[in-house]
PDB file of C-alpha atoms in Angstrom:
ATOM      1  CA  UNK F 234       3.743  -4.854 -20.845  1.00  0.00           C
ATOM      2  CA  UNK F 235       2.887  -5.264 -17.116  1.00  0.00           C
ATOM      3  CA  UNK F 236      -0.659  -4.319 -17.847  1.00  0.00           C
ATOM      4  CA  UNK F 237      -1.211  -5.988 -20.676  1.00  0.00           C
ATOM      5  CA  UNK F 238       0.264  -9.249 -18.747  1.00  0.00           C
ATOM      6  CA  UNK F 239      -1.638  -8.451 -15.436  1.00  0.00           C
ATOM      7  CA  UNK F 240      -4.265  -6.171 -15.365  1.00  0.00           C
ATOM      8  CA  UNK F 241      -7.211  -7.664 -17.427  1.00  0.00           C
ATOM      9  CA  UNK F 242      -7.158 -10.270 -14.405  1.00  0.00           C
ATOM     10  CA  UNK F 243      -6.927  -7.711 -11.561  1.00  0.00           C
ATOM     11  CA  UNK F 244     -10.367  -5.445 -13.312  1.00  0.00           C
ATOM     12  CA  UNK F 245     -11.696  -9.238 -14.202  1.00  0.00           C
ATOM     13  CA  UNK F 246     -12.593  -9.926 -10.242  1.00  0.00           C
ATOM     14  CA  UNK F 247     -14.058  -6.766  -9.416  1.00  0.00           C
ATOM     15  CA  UNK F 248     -16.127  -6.424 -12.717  1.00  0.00           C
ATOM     16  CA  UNK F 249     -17.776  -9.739 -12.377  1.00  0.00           C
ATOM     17  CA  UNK F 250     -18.639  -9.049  -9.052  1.00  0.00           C
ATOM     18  CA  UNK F 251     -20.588  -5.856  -9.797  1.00  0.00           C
ATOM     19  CA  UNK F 252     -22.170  -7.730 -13.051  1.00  0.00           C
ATOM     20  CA  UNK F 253     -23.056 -10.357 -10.820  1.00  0.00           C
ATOM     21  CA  UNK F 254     -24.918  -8.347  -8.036  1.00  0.00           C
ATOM     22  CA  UNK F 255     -26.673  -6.209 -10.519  1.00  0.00           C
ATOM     23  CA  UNK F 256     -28.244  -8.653 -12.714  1.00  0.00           C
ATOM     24  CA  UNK F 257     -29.485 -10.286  -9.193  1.00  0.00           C
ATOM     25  CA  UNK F 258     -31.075  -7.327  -8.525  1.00  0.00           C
ATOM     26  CA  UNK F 259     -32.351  -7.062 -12.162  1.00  0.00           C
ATOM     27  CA  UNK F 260     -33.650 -10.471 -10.942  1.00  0.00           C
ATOM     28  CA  UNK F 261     -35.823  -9.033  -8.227  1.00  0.00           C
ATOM     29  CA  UNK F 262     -33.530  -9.003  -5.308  1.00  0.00           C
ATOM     30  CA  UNK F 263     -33.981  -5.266  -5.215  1.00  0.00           C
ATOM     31  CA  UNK F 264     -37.147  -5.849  -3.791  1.00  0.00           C
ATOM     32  CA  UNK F 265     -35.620  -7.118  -0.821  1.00  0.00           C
ATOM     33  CA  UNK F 266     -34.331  -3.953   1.029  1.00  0.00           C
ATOM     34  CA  UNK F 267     -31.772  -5.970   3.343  1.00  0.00           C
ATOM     35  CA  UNK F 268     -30.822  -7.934   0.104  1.00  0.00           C
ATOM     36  CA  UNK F 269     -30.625  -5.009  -2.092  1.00  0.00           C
ATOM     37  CA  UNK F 270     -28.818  -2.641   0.654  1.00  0.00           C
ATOM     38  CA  UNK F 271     -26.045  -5.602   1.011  1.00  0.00           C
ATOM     39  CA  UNK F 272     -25.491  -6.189  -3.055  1.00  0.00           C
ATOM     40  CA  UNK F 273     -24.889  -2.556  -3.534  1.00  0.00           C
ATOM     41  CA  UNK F 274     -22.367  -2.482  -0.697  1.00  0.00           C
ATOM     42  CA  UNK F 275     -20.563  -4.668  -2.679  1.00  0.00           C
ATOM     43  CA  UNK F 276     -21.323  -2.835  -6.004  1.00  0.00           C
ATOM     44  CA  UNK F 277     -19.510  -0.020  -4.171  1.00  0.00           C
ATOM     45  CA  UNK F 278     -17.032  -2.051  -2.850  1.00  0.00           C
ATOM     46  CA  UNK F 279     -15.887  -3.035  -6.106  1.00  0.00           C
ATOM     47  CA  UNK F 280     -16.098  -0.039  -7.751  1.00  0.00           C
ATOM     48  CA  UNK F 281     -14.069   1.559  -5.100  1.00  0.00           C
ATOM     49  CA  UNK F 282     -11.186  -1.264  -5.502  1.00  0.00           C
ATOM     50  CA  UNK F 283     -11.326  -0.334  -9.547  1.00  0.00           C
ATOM     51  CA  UNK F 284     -10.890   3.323  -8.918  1.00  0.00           C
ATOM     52  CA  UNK F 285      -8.086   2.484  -6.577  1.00  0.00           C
ATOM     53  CA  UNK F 286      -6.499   0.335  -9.643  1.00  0.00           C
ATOM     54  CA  UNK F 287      -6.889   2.998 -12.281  1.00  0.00           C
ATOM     55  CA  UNK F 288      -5.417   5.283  -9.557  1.00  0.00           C
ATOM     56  CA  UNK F 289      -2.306   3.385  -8.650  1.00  0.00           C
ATOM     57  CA  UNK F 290      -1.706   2.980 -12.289  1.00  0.00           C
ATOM     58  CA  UNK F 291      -2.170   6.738 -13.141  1.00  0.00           C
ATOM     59  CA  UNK F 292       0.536   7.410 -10.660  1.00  0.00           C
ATOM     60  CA  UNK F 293       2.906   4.675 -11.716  1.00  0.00           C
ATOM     61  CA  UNK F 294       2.372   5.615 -15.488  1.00  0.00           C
ATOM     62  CA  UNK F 295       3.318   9.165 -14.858  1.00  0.00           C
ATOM     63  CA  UNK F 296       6.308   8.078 -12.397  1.00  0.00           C
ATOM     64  CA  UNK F 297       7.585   6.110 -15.814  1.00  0.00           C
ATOM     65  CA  UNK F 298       7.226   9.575 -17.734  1.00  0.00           C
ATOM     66  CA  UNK F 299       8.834  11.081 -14.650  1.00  0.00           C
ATOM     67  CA  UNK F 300       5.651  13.544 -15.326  1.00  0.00           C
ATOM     68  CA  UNK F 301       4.618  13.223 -11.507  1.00  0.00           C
ATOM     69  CA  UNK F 302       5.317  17.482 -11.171  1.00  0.00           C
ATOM     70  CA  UNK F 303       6.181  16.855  -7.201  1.00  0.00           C
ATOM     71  CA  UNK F 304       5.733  20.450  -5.700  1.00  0.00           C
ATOM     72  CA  UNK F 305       8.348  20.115  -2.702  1.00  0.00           C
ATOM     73  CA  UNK F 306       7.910  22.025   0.469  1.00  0.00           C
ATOM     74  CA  UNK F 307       9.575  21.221   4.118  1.00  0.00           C
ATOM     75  CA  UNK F 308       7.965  18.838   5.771  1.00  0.00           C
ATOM     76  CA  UNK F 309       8.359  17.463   9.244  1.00  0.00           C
ATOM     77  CA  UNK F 310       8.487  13.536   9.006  1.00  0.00           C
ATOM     78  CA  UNK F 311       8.341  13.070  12.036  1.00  0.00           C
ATOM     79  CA  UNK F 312       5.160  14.682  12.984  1.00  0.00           C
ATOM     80  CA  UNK F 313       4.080  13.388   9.236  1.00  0.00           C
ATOM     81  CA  UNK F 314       4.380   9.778  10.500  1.00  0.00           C
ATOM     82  CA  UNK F 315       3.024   9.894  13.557  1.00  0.00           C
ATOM     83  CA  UNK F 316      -0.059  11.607  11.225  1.00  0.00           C
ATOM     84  CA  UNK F 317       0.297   8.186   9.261  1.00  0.00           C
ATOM     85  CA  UNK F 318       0.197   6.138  12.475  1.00  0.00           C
ATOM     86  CA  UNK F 319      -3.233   7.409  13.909  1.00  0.00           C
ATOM     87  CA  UNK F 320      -4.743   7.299  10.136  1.00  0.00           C
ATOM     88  CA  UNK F 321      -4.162   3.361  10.571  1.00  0.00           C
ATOM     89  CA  UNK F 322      -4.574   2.870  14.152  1.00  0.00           C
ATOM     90  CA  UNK F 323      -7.932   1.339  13.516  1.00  0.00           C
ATOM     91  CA  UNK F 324      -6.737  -1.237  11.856  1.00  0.00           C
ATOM     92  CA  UNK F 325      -3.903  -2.072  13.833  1.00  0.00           C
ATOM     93  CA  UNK F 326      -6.161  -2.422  17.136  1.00  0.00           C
ATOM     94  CA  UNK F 327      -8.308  -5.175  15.130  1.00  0.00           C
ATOM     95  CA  UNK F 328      -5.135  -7.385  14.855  1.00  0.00           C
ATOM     96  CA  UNK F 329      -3.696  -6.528  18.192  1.00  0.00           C
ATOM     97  CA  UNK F 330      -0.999  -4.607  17.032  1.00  0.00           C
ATOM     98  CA  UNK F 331       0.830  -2.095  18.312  1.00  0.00           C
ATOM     99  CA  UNK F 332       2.304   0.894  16.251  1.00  0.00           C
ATOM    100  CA  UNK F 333       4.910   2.758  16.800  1.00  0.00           C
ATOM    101  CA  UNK F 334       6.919   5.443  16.044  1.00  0.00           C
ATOM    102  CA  UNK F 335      10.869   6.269  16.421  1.00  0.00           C
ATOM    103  CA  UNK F 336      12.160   9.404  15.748  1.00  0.00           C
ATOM    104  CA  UNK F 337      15.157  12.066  17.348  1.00  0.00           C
ATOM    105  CA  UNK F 338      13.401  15.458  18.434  1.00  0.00           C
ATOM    106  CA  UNK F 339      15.984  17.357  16.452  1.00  0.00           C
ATOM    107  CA  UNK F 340      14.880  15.891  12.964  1.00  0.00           C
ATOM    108  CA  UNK F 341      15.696  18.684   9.998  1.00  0.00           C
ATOM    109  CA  UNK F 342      12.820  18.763   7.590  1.00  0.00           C
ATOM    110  CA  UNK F 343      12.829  17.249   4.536  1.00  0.00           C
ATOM    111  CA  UNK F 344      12.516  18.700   0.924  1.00  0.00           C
ATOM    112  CA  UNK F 345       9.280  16.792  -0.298  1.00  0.00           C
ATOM    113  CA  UNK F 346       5.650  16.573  -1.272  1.00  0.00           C
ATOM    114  CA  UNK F 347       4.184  15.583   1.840  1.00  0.00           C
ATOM    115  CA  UNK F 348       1.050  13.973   0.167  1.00  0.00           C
ATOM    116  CA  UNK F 349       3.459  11.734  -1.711  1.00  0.00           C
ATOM    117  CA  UNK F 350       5.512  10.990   1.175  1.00  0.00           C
ATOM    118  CA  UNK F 351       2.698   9.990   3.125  1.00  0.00           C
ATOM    119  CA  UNK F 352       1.385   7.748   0.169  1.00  0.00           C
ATOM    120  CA  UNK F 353       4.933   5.445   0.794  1.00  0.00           C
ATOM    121  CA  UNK F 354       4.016   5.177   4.200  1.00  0.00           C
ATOM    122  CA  UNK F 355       0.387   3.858   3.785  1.00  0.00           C
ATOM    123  CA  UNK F 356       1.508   1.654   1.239  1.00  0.00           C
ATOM    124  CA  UNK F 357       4.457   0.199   3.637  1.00  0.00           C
ATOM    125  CA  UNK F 358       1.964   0.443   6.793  1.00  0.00           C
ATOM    126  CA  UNK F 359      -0.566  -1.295   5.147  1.00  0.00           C
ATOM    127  CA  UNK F 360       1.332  -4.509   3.841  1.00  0.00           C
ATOM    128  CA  UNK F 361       3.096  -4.360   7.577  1.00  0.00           C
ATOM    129  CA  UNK F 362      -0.251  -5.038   9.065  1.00  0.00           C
ATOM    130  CA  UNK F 363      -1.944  -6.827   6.542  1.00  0.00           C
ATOM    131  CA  UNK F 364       1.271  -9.253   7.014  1.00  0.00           C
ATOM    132  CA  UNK F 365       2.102  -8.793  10.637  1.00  0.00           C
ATOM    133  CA  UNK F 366       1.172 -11.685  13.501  1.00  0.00           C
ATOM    134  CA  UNK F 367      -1.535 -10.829  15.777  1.00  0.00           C
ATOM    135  CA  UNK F 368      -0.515  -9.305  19.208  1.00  0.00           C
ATOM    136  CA  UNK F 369       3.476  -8.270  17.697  1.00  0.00           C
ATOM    137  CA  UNK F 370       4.475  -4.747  17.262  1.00  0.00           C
ATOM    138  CA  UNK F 371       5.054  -2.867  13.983  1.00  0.00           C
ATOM    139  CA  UNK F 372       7.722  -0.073  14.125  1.00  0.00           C
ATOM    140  CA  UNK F 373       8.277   3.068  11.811  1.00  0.00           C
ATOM    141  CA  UNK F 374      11.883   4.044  12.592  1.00  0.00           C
ATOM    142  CA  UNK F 375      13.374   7.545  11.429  1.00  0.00           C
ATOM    143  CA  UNK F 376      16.801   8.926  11.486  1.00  0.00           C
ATOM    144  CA  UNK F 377      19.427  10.951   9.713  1.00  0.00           C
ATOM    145  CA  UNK F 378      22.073   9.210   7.777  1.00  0.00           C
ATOM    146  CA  UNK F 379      24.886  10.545   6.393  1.00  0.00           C
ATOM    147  CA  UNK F 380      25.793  12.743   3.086  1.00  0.00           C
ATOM    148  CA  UNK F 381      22.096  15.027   3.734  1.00  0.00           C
ATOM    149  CA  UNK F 382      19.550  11.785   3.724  1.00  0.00           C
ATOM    150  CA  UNK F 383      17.298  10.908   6.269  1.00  0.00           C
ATOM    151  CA  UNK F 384      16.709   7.058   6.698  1.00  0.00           C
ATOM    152  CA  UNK F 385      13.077   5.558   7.573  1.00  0.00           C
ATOM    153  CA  UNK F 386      12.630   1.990   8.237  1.00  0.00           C
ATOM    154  CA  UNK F 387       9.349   0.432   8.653  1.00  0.00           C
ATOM    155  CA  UNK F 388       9.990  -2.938  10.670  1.00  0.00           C
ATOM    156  CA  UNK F 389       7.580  -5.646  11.236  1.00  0.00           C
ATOM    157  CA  UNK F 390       7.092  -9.263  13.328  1.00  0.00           C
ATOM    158  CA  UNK F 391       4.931 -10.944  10.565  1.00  0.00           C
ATOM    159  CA  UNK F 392       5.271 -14.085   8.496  1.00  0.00           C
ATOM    160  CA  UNK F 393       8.255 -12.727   6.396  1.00  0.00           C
ATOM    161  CA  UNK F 394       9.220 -13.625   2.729  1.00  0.00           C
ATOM    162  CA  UNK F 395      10.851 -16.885   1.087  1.00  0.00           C
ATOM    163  CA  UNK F 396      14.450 -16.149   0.012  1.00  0.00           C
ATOM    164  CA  UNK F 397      13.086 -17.402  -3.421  1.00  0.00           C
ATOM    165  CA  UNK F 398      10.569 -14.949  -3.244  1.00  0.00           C
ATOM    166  CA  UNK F 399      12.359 -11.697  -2.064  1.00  0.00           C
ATOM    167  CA  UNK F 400      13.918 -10.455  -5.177  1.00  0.00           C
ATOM    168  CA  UNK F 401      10.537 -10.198  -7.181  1.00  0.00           C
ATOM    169  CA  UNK F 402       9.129  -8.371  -4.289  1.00  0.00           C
ATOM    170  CA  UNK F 403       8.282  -5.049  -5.569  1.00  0.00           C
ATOM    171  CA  UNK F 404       7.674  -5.934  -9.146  1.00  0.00           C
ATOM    172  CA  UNK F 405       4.305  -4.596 -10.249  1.00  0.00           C
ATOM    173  CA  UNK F 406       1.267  -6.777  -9.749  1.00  0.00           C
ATOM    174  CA  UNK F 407       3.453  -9.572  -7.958  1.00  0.00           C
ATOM    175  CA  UNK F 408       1.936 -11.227  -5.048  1.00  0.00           C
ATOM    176  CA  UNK F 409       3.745 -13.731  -2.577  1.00  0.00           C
ATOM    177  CA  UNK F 410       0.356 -14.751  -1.803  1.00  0.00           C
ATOM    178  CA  UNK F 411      -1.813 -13.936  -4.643  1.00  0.00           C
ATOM    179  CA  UNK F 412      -5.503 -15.583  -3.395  1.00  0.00           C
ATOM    180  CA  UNK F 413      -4.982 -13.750   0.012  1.00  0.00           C
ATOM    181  CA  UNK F 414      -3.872 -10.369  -1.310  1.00  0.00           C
ATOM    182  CA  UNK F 415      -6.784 -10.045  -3.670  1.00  0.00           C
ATOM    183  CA  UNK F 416      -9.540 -11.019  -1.347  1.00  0.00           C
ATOM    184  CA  UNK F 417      -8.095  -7.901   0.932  1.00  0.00           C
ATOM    185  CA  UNK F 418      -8.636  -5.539  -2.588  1.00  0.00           C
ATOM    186  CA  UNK F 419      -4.164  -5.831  -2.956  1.00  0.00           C
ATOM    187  CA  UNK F 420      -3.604  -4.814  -6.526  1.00  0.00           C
ATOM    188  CA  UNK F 421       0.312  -5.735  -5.946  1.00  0.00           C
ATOM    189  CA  UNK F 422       1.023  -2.245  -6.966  1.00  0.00           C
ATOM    190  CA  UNK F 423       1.645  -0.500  -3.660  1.00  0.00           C
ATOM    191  CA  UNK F 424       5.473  -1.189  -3.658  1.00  0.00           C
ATOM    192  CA  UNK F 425       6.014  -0.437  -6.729  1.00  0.00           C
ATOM    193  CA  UNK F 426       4.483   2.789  -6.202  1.00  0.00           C
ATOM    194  CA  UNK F 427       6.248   3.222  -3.057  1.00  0.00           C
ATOM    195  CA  UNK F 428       9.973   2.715  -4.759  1.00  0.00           C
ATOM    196  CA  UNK F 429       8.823   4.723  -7.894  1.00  0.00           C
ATOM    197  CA  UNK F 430       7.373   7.781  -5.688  1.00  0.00           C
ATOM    198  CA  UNK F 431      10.595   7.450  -3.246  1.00  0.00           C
ATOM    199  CA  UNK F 432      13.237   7.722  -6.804  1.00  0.00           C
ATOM    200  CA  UNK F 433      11.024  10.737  -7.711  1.00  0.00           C
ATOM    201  CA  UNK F 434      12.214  12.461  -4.625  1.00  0.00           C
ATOM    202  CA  UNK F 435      16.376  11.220  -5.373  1.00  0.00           C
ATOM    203  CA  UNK F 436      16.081   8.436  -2.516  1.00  0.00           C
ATOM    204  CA  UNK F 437      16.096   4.823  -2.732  1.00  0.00           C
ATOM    205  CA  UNK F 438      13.983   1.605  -1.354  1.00  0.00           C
ATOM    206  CA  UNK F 439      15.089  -1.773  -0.065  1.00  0.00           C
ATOM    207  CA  UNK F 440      13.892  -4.876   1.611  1.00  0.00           C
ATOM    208  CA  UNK F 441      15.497  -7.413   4.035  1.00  0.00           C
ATOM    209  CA  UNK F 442      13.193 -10.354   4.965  1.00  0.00           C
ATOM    210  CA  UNK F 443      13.422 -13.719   6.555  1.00  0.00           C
ATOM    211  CA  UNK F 444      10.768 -16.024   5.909  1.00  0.00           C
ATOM    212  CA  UNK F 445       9.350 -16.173  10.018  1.00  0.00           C
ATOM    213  CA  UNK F 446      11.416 -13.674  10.714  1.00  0.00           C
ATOM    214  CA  UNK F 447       9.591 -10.787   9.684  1.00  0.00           C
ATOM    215  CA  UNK F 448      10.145  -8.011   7.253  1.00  0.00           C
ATOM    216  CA  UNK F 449      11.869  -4.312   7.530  1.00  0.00           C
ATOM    217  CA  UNK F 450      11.801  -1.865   3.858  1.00  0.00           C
ATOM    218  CA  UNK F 451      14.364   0.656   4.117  1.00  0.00           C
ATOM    219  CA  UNK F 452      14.181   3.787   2.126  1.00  0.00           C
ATOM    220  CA  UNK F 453      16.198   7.243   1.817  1.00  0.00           C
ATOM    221  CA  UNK F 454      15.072  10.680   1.593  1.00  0.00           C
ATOM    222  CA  UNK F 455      17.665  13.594   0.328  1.00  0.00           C
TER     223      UNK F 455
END
């Protein structure tokens, strides 16, 4: 029902832009070489943003048929995140953000799929930058909690989200800023993906946010 609801507008954007370019270049724009090398950057562009769609919704569709087959191994968060960290540090140092990571030296492993685990963390990393303030810091806490679960918090200083908002943060395709999130190629999925591939491993994911005040998601690993 989400797809039906959502989707045709999030394949709409990218497949008129890749219509669009080609029948330019149909048009004779692909005699131009610096013309025609700049429309099929976008062609691929867009077609990279659709596979990342059909993606996302693989995994979420076999999450809802709990059919994702997670083949669990020990895995060192710790070292995992910092992994995650250097992966995004690219991006980070284009905003003038600082990343960092928090985490006790005598961490037990966890029982996990580390591709998986990692997958929650990009998706959490990535709206923490996307929605962090230039020059602030962005923090990926980890420590054990009690009853066997280990506890990883990924804090930000961005622009937060409206109390009116908060609760329908997480739904699938559900933007608090819709216009802005799909010009950066945000499907509105990652979240949900996050929270579904977190349950899959018996943990659980939660936000706190204050519009201003920044936002910190919470979630639990057995």
């Amino acid at each position: 029902t989400d797809f039906v609801a959502n989707g045709p507008h999030e394949l709409r954007t990218p497949l008129t832009a890749v219509k669009g370019t080609v029948e330019t270049l149909r048009d004779g724009a692909v005699d131009d070489r610096e013309v025609r090398d700049r429309f099929l950057e976008t062609v691929e562009t867009e077609t990279d943003r659709l596979i990342r769609l059909v993606n996302d919704l693989m995994v979420l569709s076999r999450a809802d048929s709990e059919a994702l087959n997670l083949r669990r191994e020990a895995v060192d968060l710790a070292g995992l995140a910092h992994g995650t960290i250097a992966k995004l540090s690219h991006r980070a140092q284009e905003k003038g953000l600082a990343l960092e990571v928090e985490a006790p030296a005598d961490l037990r492993p966890v029982l996990a799929e580390a591709d998986r685990i990692e997958q929650v963390l990009v998706n959490l990393l990535d709206n923490a930058i996307k929605y962090s303030l230039p020059g602030r810091r962005v923090r990926l806490r980890i420590g054990a909690k009690e009853e066997g679960f280990v506890q990883v918090q990924v804090q930000d200083e961005g622009i937060g989200i409206p109390a009116a908002e908060l609760a329908r943060i997480g739904e699938r395709f559900y933007r608090t800023d819709r216009a802005r999130s799909r010009a950066e190629g945000g499907s509105g999925l990652g979240l949900a993906i996050a929270r579904a591939l977190v349950e899959a491993h018996g943990g659980q994911l939660w936000l706190e946010s204050g519009e201003g005040r920044g936002t910190t998601v919470t979630f639990t690993l057995p």
